[in-house]
Amino acid sequence: MSLLSVLLLSILTGSALCQYYDYGSYLEPSNLLGPSGPNCAQDCDCPMNFPSAMYCDNRRLKEMPSIPPGIKYLYLQNNQIEEIKAGAFANVTDLRWLVLDSNRITSSKVEKGAFDKLASLERLLFSYNELTEPVGPLAKSLTELKMIGNKLSKIPSVTMLGLANLTSIHLQENELTSESIAGAFEGLTSLHYLDISQNKLAKLPAGMPKSIQMLYADDNNIDSIPEDYLSKLPQLQYLRISHNELADAGVPAGVFNVSTLIELDLSYNKLGSIPEVHENLENLYLQVNEISKFDLGSFCKIIGPVNYSKLKHLRLDGNHLTRSSVPFDASNCLRQAAELTVESTD
């Protein structure tokens, strides 16, 4: 089987906007910032050209170093640290960024009160450790929380209580269930981005704040979506539910027909038909489902000078469709499309 791209109006010349954050951009190599200051912890670098940062990454550290006053950006990723004691940050109450990715820290080895005095903390990166529950309480100044690749099985509702500045949460590759995160994000009035991919969710999370713009739930066990779920999220623009268990019976008619959505990814599910979407949708990914009919009514109820779909990219490869499945008048409805991909059996 070969892939056949049906170009409706023009050739695709751009690439899709990547919504994932590049955390490497946070890190400036310490060896490019000049010699280290005299008060720096042993085995770490505190560049005199960037005196508010301390680089302790990739040093095979087994315990937290002593942190001198004045440090606001602390990089401790890729070590062998196992515990954080209550007084670990006593000298740096003005710490802004704390990067603890890829260590061996367990929840039981984070002493009570370890983060209590970090009243100015903005970014906490705590991925690829061995946490079974989130650390806290956390500063109300926090804007970004990253706990990818731990062993989290629940997010208690009190964990994020009062975090009105939190805009971005990454919880991929954990052991979270729908019940264990129900209500966990309520009250996060600034939350724009939530990634809960690669967990054990059977449903999309309940109690989502109205501020959410990007919701990613790929690689779970989601088999249905409540009829009014998206209508309660008036700012949602990007929704990804690929690699789940969605079938037609679990997708109410019109559930995705909301005007705010720009991108919808339903690839690698069990859908037998193309769901109805709003004319404002620009990117729709439906590859590798069980779709056997190209229903133009899913995109356009009325076709006219000002009534047409805004779709630019439509993926339908890996279904039961061929080139001949595309209706002759599809170009009138999908007049802005740059790419429409189906699978050819010719």
mmCIF file of C-alpha atoms in Angstrom:
data_model
loop_
_atom_site.group_PDB
_atom_site.id
_atom_site.type_symbol
_atom_site.label_atom_id
_atom_site.label_comp_id
_atom_site.label_asym_id
_atom_site.label_seq_id
_atom_site.Cartn_x
_atom_site.Cartn_y
_atom_site.Cartn_z
ATOM 1 C CA MET A 1 0.000 0.000 0.000
ATOM 2 C CA SER A 2 1.218 3.435 -0.914
ATOM 3 C CA LEU A 3 0.203 6.822 0.433
ATOM 4 C CA LEU A 4 -1.544 9.198 -1.930
ATOM 5 C CA SER A 5 -1.746 12.888 -1.142
ATOM 6 C CA VAL A 6 -4.664 14.662 -2.777
ATOM 7 C CA LEU A 7 -3.705 18.333 -3.084
ATOM 8 C CA LEU A 8 -6.850 20.423 -3.253
ATOM 9 C CA LEU A 9 -5.565 23.956 -3.766
ATOM 10 C CA SER A 10 -1.875 24.293 -3.072
ATOM 11 C CA ILE A 11 1.170 22.348 -1.986
ATOM 12 C CA LEU A 12 2.010 22.118 1.668
ATOM 13 C CA THR A 13 5.022 24.360 2.236
ATOM 14 C CA GLY A 14 5.046 24.844 6.001
ATOM 15 C CA SER A 15 5.259 22.540 8.960
ATOM 16 C CA ALA A 16 2.798 22.146 11.815
ATOM 17 C CA LEU A 17 3.344 24.334 14.843
ATOM 18 C CA CYS A 18 5.002 22.334 17.607
ATOM 19 C CA GLN A 19 3.207 22.844 20.909
ATOM 20 C CA TYR A 20 5.772 21.124 23.068
ATOM 21 C CA TYR A 21 8.179 23.181 25.111
ATOM 22 C CA ASP A 22 11.925 22.967 24.490
ATOM 23 C CA TYR A 23 13.356 22.802 27.975
ATOM 24 C CA GLY A 24 16.878 22.700 26.607
ATOM 25 C CA SER A 25 16.482 26.371 25.761
ATOM 26 C CA TYR A 26 16.467 27.132 29.479
ATOM 27 C CA LEU A 27 20.011 25.917 29.876
ATOM 28 C CA GLU A 28 23.019 27.970 28.880
ATOM 29 C CA PRO A 29 26.200 25.797 28.993
ATOM 30 C CA SER A 30 28.210 26.919 32.012
ATOM 31 C CA ASN A 31 31.511 26.604 30.152
ATOM 32 C CA LEU A 32 30.425 29.436 27.858
ATOM 33 C CA LEU A 33 29.799 31.828 30.732
ATOM 34 C CA GLY A 34 33.332 32.316 32.004
ATOM 35 C CA PRO A 35 35.119 31.336 35.245
ATOM 36 C CA SER A 36 33.250 30.314 38.367
ATOM 37 C CA GLY A 37 32.824 32.585 41.389
ATOM 38 C CA PRO A 38 34.639 31.908 44.684
ATOM 39 C CA ASN A 39 31.541 31.099 46.783
ATOM 40 C CA CYS A 40 30.261 28.314 44.572
ATOM 41 C CA ALA A 41 29.629 24.819 45.883
ATOM 42 C CA GLN A 42 32.291 22.245 45.195
ATOM 43 C CA ASP A 43 31.678 20.331 41.937
ATOM 44 C CA CYS A 44 29.389 23.091 40.637
ATOM 45 C CA ASP A 45 29.889 26.198 38.514
ATOM 46 C CA CYS A 46 28.655 29.708 39.364
ATOM 47 C CA PRO A 47 29.781 31.807 36.380
ATOM 48 C CA MET A 48 30.810 35.341 37.328
ATOM 49 C CA ASN A 49 29.133 36.512 34.113
ATOM 50 C CA PHE A 50 25.868 35.005 35.380
ATOM 51 C CA PRO A 51 26.206 35.197 39.180
ATOM 52 C CA SER A 52 22.591 34.267 39.932
ATOM 53 C CA ALA A 53 22.946 30.788 38.379
ATOM 54 C CA MET A 54 24.554 27.632 39.730
ATOM 55 C CA TYR A 55 25.218 24.719 37.385
ATOM 56 C CA CYS A 56 25.476 21.328 39.067
ATOM 57 C CA ASP A 57 24.165 19.214 36.202
ATOM 58 C CA ASN A 58 25.872 15.989 35.093
ATOM 59 C CA ARG A 59 28.221 15.879 38.120
ATOM 60 C CA ARG A 60 27.289 12.459 39.562
ATOM 61 C CA LEU A 61 26.138 14.178 42.740
ATOM 62 C CA LYS A 62 24.531 11.882 45.305
ATOM 63 C CA GLU A 63 23.211 14.625 47.575
ATOM 64 C CA MET A 64 22.103 18.237 47.356
ATOM 65 C CA PRO A 65 25.027 20.688 47.295
ATOM 66 C CA SER A 66 25.320 23.687 49.586
ATOM 67 C CA ILE A 67 23.731 26.606 47.780
ATOM 68 C CA PRO A 68 25.224 30.072 48.381
ATOM 69 C CA PRO A 69 22.980 33.134 48.808
ATOM 70 C CA GLY A 70 22.016 35.027 45.657
ATOM 71 C CA ILE A 71 21.336 31.993 43.460
ATOM 72 C CA LYS A 72 18.070 32.274 41.511
ATOM 73 C CA TYR A 73 18.585 29.603 38.843
ATOM 74 C CA LEU A 74 19.677 26.173 40.021
ATOM 75 C CA TYR A 75 20.446 23.320 37.627
ATOM 76 C CA LEU A 76 20.732 19.873 39.235
ATOM 77 C CA GLN A 77 19.575 17.597 36.435
ATOM 78 C CA ASN A 78 21.264 14.308 35.494
ATOM 79 C CA ASN A 79 22.721 13.378 38.865
ATOM 80 C CA GLN A 80 22.142 10.653 41.458
ATOM 81 C CA ILE A 81 20.466 12.740 44.150
ATOM 82 C CA GLU A 82 18.089 10.691 46.317
ATOM 83 C CA GLU A 83 16.725 13.110 48.913
ATOM 84 C CA ILE A 84 15.928 16.746 49.638
ATOM 85 C CA LYS A 85 16.177 17.834 53.250
ATOM 86 C CA ALA A 86 14.017 20.532 54.814
ATOM 87 C CA GLY A 87 16.815 23.110 54.923
ATOM 88 C CA ALA A 88 18.190 22.494 51.442
ATOM 89 C CA PHE A 89 17.057 25.894 50.127
ATOM 90 C CA ALA A 90 17.383 27.946 53.321
ATOM 91 C CA ASN A 91 19.936 30.329 51.761
ATOM 92 C CA VAL A 92 18.030 30.889 48.500
ATOM 93 C CA THR A 93 14.477 31.881 49.339
ATOM 94 C CA ASP A 94 14.463 33.991 46.145
ATOM 95 C CA LEU A 95 15.086 30.968 43.891
ATOM 96 C CA ARG A 96 13.205 31.298 40.579
ATOM 97 C CA TRP A 97 14.077 28.148 38.594
ATOM 98 C CA LEU A 98 14.771 24.726 40.077
ATOM 99 C CA VAL A 99 15.719 21.907 37.701
ATOM 100 C CA LEU A 100 15.852 18.437 39.293
ATOM 101 C CA ASP A 101 15.204 16.257 36.237
ATOM 102 C CA SER A 102 16.753 12.784 35.989
ATOM 103 C CA ASN A 103 17.753 12.043 39.552
ATOM 104 C CA ARG A 104 16.658 9.310 41.995
ATOM 105 C CA ILE A 105 14.446 11.301 44.317
ATOM 106 C CA THR A 106 11.511 9.491 45.953
ATOM 107 C CA SER A 107 8.547 11.136 47.657
ATOM 108 C CA SER A 108 9.488 9.654 51.010
ATOM 109 C CA LYS A 109 12.910 11.295 50.804
ATOM 110 C CA VAL A 110 11.547 14.823 50.300
ATOM 111 C CA GLU A 111 11.364 16.150 53.847
ATOM 112 C CA LYS A 112 8.329 18.116 54.967
ATOM 113 C CA GLY A 113 8.801 21.842 54.417
ATOM 114 C CA ALA A 114 11.570 21.463 51.838
ATOM 115 C CA PHE A 115 9.847 23.903 49.439
ATOM 116 C CA ASP A 116 8.030 26.062 51.995
ATOM 117 C CA LYS A 117 10.367 29.059 51.814
ATOM 118 C CA LEU A 118 10.649 29.215 48.017
ATOM 119 C CA ALA A 119 8.100 32.019 47.772
ATOM 120 C CA SER A 120 9.413 33.280 44.395
ATOM 121 C CA LEU A 121 9.741 29.947 42.569
ATOM 122 C CA GLU A 122 8.472 30.185 38.992
ATOM 123 C CA ARG A 123 9.578 26.938 37.336
ATOM 124 C CA LEU A 124 9.907 23.530 38.973
ATOM 125 C CA LEU A 125 11.238 20.806 36.678
ATOM 126 C CA PHE A 126 11.072 17.469 38.500
ATOM 127 C CA SER A 127 10.885 14.876 35.709
ATOM 128 C CA TYR A 128 12.331 11.371 35.575
ATOM 129 C CA ASN A 129 12.655 10.748 39.270
ATOM 130 C CA GLU A 130 10.751 8.265 41.431
ATOM 131 C CA LEU A 131 7.989 10.404 42.867
ATOM 132 C CA THR A 132 4.781 8.575 43.803
ATOM 133 C CA GLU A 133 3.025 11.786 44.827
ATOM 134 C CA PRO A 134 3.640 15.437 43.928
ATOM 135 C CA VAL A 135 5.847 17.585 46.117
ATOM 136 C CA GLY A 136 4.418 20.580 47.938
ATOM 137 C CA PRO A 137 3.104 22.878 49.085
ATOM 138 C CA LEU A 138 4.312 24.984 46.173
ATOM 139 C CA ALA A 139 4.790 28.724 45.809
ATOM 140 C CA LYS A 140 1.867 30.785 44.537
ATOM 141 C CA SER A 141 4.351 32.384 42.105
ATOM 142 C CA LEU A 142 4.797 29.089 40.195
ATOM 143 C CA THR A 143 4.114 29.346 36.457
ATOM 144 C CA GLU A 144 5.379 25.983 35.192
ATOM 145 C CA LEU A 145 5.387 22.514 36.732
ATOM 146 C CA LYS A 146 6.976 19.514 35.057
ATOM 147 C CA MET A 147 6.826 16.005 36.589
ATOM 148 C CA ILE A 148 7.141 13.750 33.540
ATOM 149 C CA GLY A 149 8.220 10.134 33.884
ATOM 150 C CA ASN A 150 7.690 9.567 37.588
ATOM 151 C CA LYS A 151 5.392 7.085 39.340
ATOM 152 C CA LEU A 152 2.596 9.471 40.209
ATOM 153 C CA SER A 153 -0.701 7.672 40.792
ATOM 154 C CA LYS A 154 -2.728 10.636 42.029
ATOM 155 C CA ILE A 155 -2.802 14.426 42.247
ATOM 156 C CA PRO A 156 -4.637 15.436 45.450
ATOM 157 C CA SER A 157 -6.866 18.459 44.949
ATOM 158 C CA VAL A 158 -4.975 20.413 47.623
ATOM 159 C CA THR A 159 -1.671 20.070 45.739
ATOM 160 C CA MET A 160 -2.357 22.973 43.396
ATOM 161 C CA LEU A 161 -4.703 24.951 45.570
ATOM 162 C CA GLY A 162 -4.123 28.673 45.177
ATOM 163 C CA LEU A 163 -1.637 28.425 42.281
ATOM 164 C CA ALA A 164 -3.306 31.225 40.337
ATOM 165 C CA ASN A 165 -0.186 31.937 38.232
ATOM 166 C CA LEU A 166 0.369 28.374 37.020
ATOM 167 C CA THR A 167 0.120 28.311 33.217
ATOM 168 C CA SER A 168 1.773 25.020 32.191
ATOM 169 C CA ILE A 169 1.675 21.472 33.649
ATOM 170 C CA HIS A 170 3.469 18.419 32.221
ATOM 171 C CA LEU A 171 2.443 15.058 33.734
ATOM 172 C CA GLN A 172 3.220 12.610 30.923
ATOM 173 C CA GLU A 173 4.464 9.074 31.550
ATOM 174 C CA ASN A 174 2.983 8.500 34.991
ATOM 175 C CA GLU A 175 0.321 6.171 36.438
ATOM 176 C CA LEU A 176 -2.560 8.603 36.761
ATOM 177 C CA THR A 177 -6.191 7.546 36.411
ATOM 178 C CA SER A 178 -9.225 9.682 35.661
ATOM 179 C CA GLU A 179 -10.435 9.383 39.243
ATOM 180 C CA SER A 180 -7.060 10.257 40.725
ATOM 181 C CA ILE A 181 -6.923 13.664 39.026
ATOM 182 C CA ALA A 182 -10.601 14.621 39.152
ATOM 183 C CA GLY A 183 -10.786 18.205 40.386
ATOM 184 C CA ALA A 184 -7.008 18.517 40.686
ATOM 185 C CA PHE A 185 -6.885 21.463 38.266
ATOM 186 C CA GLU A 186 -9.933 23.385 39.437
ATOM 187 C CA GLY A 187 -9.162 26.945 40.417
ATOM 188 C CA LEU A 188 -6.090 27.212 38.179
ATOM 189 C CA THR A 189 -7.422 30.326 36.486
ATOM 190 C CA SER A 190 -4.250 30.902 34.421
ATOM 191 C CA LEU A 191 -3.713 27.329 33.232
ATOM 192 C CA HIS A 192 -3.251 27.262 29.447
ATOM 193 C CA TYR A 193 -1.348 24.009 28.839
ATOM 194 C CA LEU A 194 -1.893 20.528 30.307
ATOM 195 C CA ASP A 195 -0.232 17.342 29.052
ATOM 196 C CA ILE A 196 -1.457 14.105 30.643
ATOM 197 C CA SER A 197 -0.362 11.772 27.851
ATOM 198 C CA GLN A 198 0.880 8.246 28.535
ATOM 199 C CA ASN A 199 -1.066 7.612 31.717
ATOM 200 C CA LYS A 200 -3.998 5.317 32.578
ATOM 201 C CA LEU A 201 -6.927 7.631 31.956
ATOM 202 C CA ALA A 202 -10.292 6.183 30.923
ATOM 203 C CA LYS A 203 -11.813 9.655 30.558
ATOM 204 C CA LEU A 204 -10.657 13.209 30.009
ATOM 205 C CA PRO A 205 -10.109 14.942 33.373
ATOM 206 C CA ALA A 206 -13.122 16.399 35.140
ATOM 207 C CA GLY A 207 -13.110 19.893 36.591
ATOM 208 C CA MET A 208 -10.927 21.578 33.983
ATOM 209 C CA PRO A 209 -10.494 25.367 34.254
ATOM 210 C CA LYS A 210 -12.061 27.514 31.547
ATOM 211 C CA SER A 211 -8.651 29.043 30.775
ATOM 212 C CA ILE A 212 -7.230 25.853 29.190
ATOM 213 C CA GLN A 213 -6.055 26.302 25.591
ATOM 214 C CA MET A 214 -3.997 23.151 24.984
ATOM 215 C CA LEU A 215 -5.055 19.737 26.321
ATOM 216 C CA TYR A 216 -3.028 16.670 25.376
ATOM 217 C CA ALA A 217 -4.174 13.193 26.437
ATOM 218 C CA ASP A 218 -2.490 10.892 23.919
ATOM 219 C CA ASP A 219 -1.705 7.248 24.742
ATOM 220 C CA ASN A 220 -4.342 6.550 27.381
ATOM 221 C CA ASN A 221 -7.459 4.336 27.534
ATOM 222 C CA ILE A 222 -10.079 7.010 26.822
ATOM 223 C CA ASP A 223 -13.186 5.501 25.206
ATOM 224 C CA SER A 224 -15.760 8.284 25.468
ATOM 225 C CA ILE A 225 -16.221 12.047 25.732
ATOM 226 C CA PRO A 226 -19.134 13.717 27.556
ATOM 227 C CA GLU A 227 -21.453 15.608 25.219
ATOM 228 C CA ASP A 228 -20.880 18.964 26.916
ATOM 229 C CA TYR A 229 -17.173 18.534 27.717
ATOM 230 C CA LEU A 230 -15.721 20.917 25.134
ATOM 231 C CA SER A 231 -18.502 23.463 25.451
ATOM 232 C CA LYS A 232 -17.316 24.064 29.027
ATOM 233 C CA LEU A 233 -13.832 24.987 27.781
ATOM 234 C CA PRO A 234 -14.392 28.247 25.889
ATOM 235 C CA GLN A 235 -10.696 28.883 25.146
ATOM 236 C CA LEU A 236 -9.626 25.393 24.047
ATOM 237 C CA GLN A 237 -7.681 25.515 20.761
ATOM 238 C CA TYR A 238 -5.592 22.328 20.652
ATOM 239 C CA LEU A 239 -6.951 18.912 21.641
ATOM 240 C CA ARG A 240 -5.002 15.702 21.171
ATOM 241 C CA ILE A 241 -6.524 12.311 22.025
ATOM 242 C CA SER A 242 -4.544 10.034 19.713
ATOM 243 C CA HIS A 243 -3.741 6.404 20.558
ATOM 244 C CA ASN A 244 -6.842 5.841 22.685
ATOM 245 C CA GLU A 245 -10.007 3.709 22.473
ATOM 246 C CA LEU A 246 -12.498 6.167 20.999
ATOM 247 C CA ALA A 247 -15.263 4.634 18.866
ATOM 248 C CA ASP A 248 -18.382 6.208 17.369
ATOM 249 C CA ALA A 249 -20.545 5.106 20.303
ATOM 250 C CA GLY A 250 -18.396 7.121 22.710
ATOM 251 C CA VAL A 251 -18.353 10.306 20.615
ATOM 252 C CA PRO A 252 -21.688 12.195 20.802
ATOM 253 C CA ALA A 253 -22.811 13.972 17.636
ATOM 254 C CA GLY A 254 -21.381 17.473 17.463
ATOM 255 C CA VAL A 255 -19.111 17.106 20.490
ATOM 256 C CA PHE A 256 -16.169 18.523 18.468
ATOM 257 C CA ASN A 257 -18.243 21.177 16.716
ATOM 258 C CA VAL A 258 -16.869 24.093 18.743
ATOM 259 C CA SER A 259 -15.641 27.317 17.190
ATOM 260 C CA THR A 260 -12.449 27.720 19.245
ATOM 261 C CA LEU A 261 -10.692 24.507 18.138
ATOM 262 C CA ILE A 262 -7.774 25.001 15.748
ATOM 263 C CA GLU A 263 -6.262 21.514 15.922
ATOM 264 C CA LEU A 264 -7.864 18.139 16.700
ATOM 265 C CA ASP A 265 -5.905 14.885 16.778
ATOM 266 C CA LEU A 266 -7.992 11.695 16.940
ATOM 267 C CA SER A 267 -5.545 9.420 15.145
ATOM 268 C CA TYR A 268 -5.036 5.787 16.162
ATOM 269 C CA ASN A 269 -8.481 5.232 17.636
ATOM 270 C CA LYS A 270 -11.463 3.107 16.553
ATOM 271 C CA LEU A 271 -13.681 5.683 14.889
ATOM 272 C CA GLY A 272 -15.880 4.381 12.087
ATOM 273 C CA SER A 273 -16.874 7.776 10.728
ATOM 274 C CA ILE A 274 -15.535 11.308 10.426
ATOM 275 C CA PRO A 275 -16.875 13.348 13.363
ATOM 276 C CA GLU A 276 -18.626 16.641 12.768
ATOM 277 C CA VAL A 277 -16.246 19.579 13.251
ATOM 278 C CA HIS A 278 -16.627 23.350 13.151
ATOM 279 C CA GLU A 279 -15.713 25.265 10.007
ATOM 280 C CA ASN A 280 -13.006 27.131 11.964
ATOM 281 C CA LEU A 281 -10.925 23.972 12.524
ATOM 282 C CA GLU A 282 -7.599 24.136 10.658
ATOM 283 C CA ASN A 283 -5.890 20.785 11.386
ATOM 284 C CA LEU A 284 -7.649 17.421 11.716
ATOM 285 C CA TYR A 285 -5.773 14.153 12.176
ATOM 286 C CA LEU A 286 -7.811 10.945 11.762
ATOM 287 C CA GLN A 287 -5.227 8.523 10.436
ATOM 288 C CA VAL A 288 -5.404 4.839 11.440
ATOM 289 C CA ASN A 289 -9.054 4.546 12.428
ATOM 290 C CA GLU A 290 -11.833 2.453 10.846
ATOM 291 C CA ILE A 291 -13.405 5.118 8.625
ATOM 292 C CA SER A 292 -14.932 3.834 5.378
ATOM 293 C CA LYS A 293 -16.824 6.880 4.112
ATOM 294 C CA PHE A 294 -15.738 10.432 3.313
ATOM 295 C CA ASP A 295 -18.750 12.416 4.544
ATOM 296 C CA LEU A 296 -18.428 16.004 3.346
ATOM 297 C CA GLY A 297 -21.201 16.978 5.768
ATOM 298 C CA SER A 298 -18.752 16.489 8.625
ATOM 299 C CA PHE A 299 -16.996 19.648 7.437
ATOM 300 C CA CYS A 300 -19.653 21.704 5.636
ATOM 301 C CA LYS A 301 -23.388 21.844 6.323
ATOM 302 C CA ILE A 302 -23.757 24.686 3.840
ATOM 303 C CA ILE A 303 -21.387 25.538 0.993
ATOM 304 C CA GLY A 304 -21.338 29.055 -0.408
ATOM 305 C CA PRO A 305 -19.237 32.190 -0.912
ATOM 306 C CA VAL A 306 -18.796 32.683 2.850
ATOM 307 C CA ASN A 307 -19.649 29.165 4.037
ATOM 308 C CA TYR A 308 -16.771 26.717 3.786
ATOM 309 C CA SER A 309 -14.311 24.830 5.962
ATOM 310 C CA LYS A 310 -11.092 26.500 7.116
ATOM 311 C CA LEU A 311 -9.280 23.138 7.180
ATOM 312 C CA LYS A 312 -5.692 23.316 5.983
ATOM 313 C CA HIS A 313 -4.477 19.811 6.849
ATOM 314 C CA LEU A 314 -6.597 16.647 6.886
ATOM 315 C CA ARG A 315 -5.074 13.197 7.498
ATOM 316 C CA LEU A 316 -7.189 10.152 6.673
ATOM 317 C CA ASP A 317 -4.530 7.603 5.734
ATOM 318 C CA GLY A 318 -4.689 4.219 7.427
ATOM 319 C CA ASN A 319 -8.490 3.977 7.082
ATOM 320 C CA HIS A 320 -10.750 2.128 4.623
ATOM 321 C CA LEU A 321 -10.585 4.929 2.069
ATOM 322 C CA THR A 322 -9.136 5.366 -1.402
ATOM 323 C CA ARG A 323 -8.727 8.291 -3.753
ATOM 324 C CA SER A 324 -12.152 7.608 -5.191
ATOM 325 C CA SER A 325 -13.679 8.009 -1.709
ATOM 326 C CA VAL A 326 -13.113 11.780 -1.881
ATOM 327 C CA PRO A 327 -16.301 13.474 -3.227
ATOM 328 C CA PHE A 328 -15.972 15.320 -6.505
ATOM 329 C CA ASP A 329 -17.104 18.613 -4.970
ATOM 330 C CA ALA A 330 -14.761 18.401 -1.962
ATOM 331 C CA SER A 331 -12.748 21.338 -3.268
ATOM 332 C CA ASN A 332 -15.745 23.652 -2.820
ATOM 333 C CA CYS A 333 -16.067 22.781 0.854
ATOM 334 C CA LEU A 334 -12.344 22.343 1.615
ATOM 335 C CA ARG A 335 -11.203 25.274 -0.484
ATOM 336 C CA GLN A 336 -8.445 26.324 1.929
ATOM 337 C CA ALA A 337 -6.943 22.845 2.290
ATOM 338 C CA ALA A 338 -3.251 22.490 1.555
ATOM 339 C CA GLU A 339 -3.081 18.768 2.312
ATOM 340 C CA LEU A 340 -5.605 15.948 2.280
ATOM 341 C CA THR A 341 -4.078 12.512 2.661
ATOM 342 C CA VAL A 342 -5.871 9.236 2.073
ATOM 343 C CA GLU A 343 -4.531 5.723 1.590
ATOM 344 C CA SER A 344 -4.579 4.299 -1.898
ATOM 345 C CA THR A 345 -5.251 0.645 -2.699
ATOM 346 C CA ASP A 346 -4.708 1.219 -6.422
#
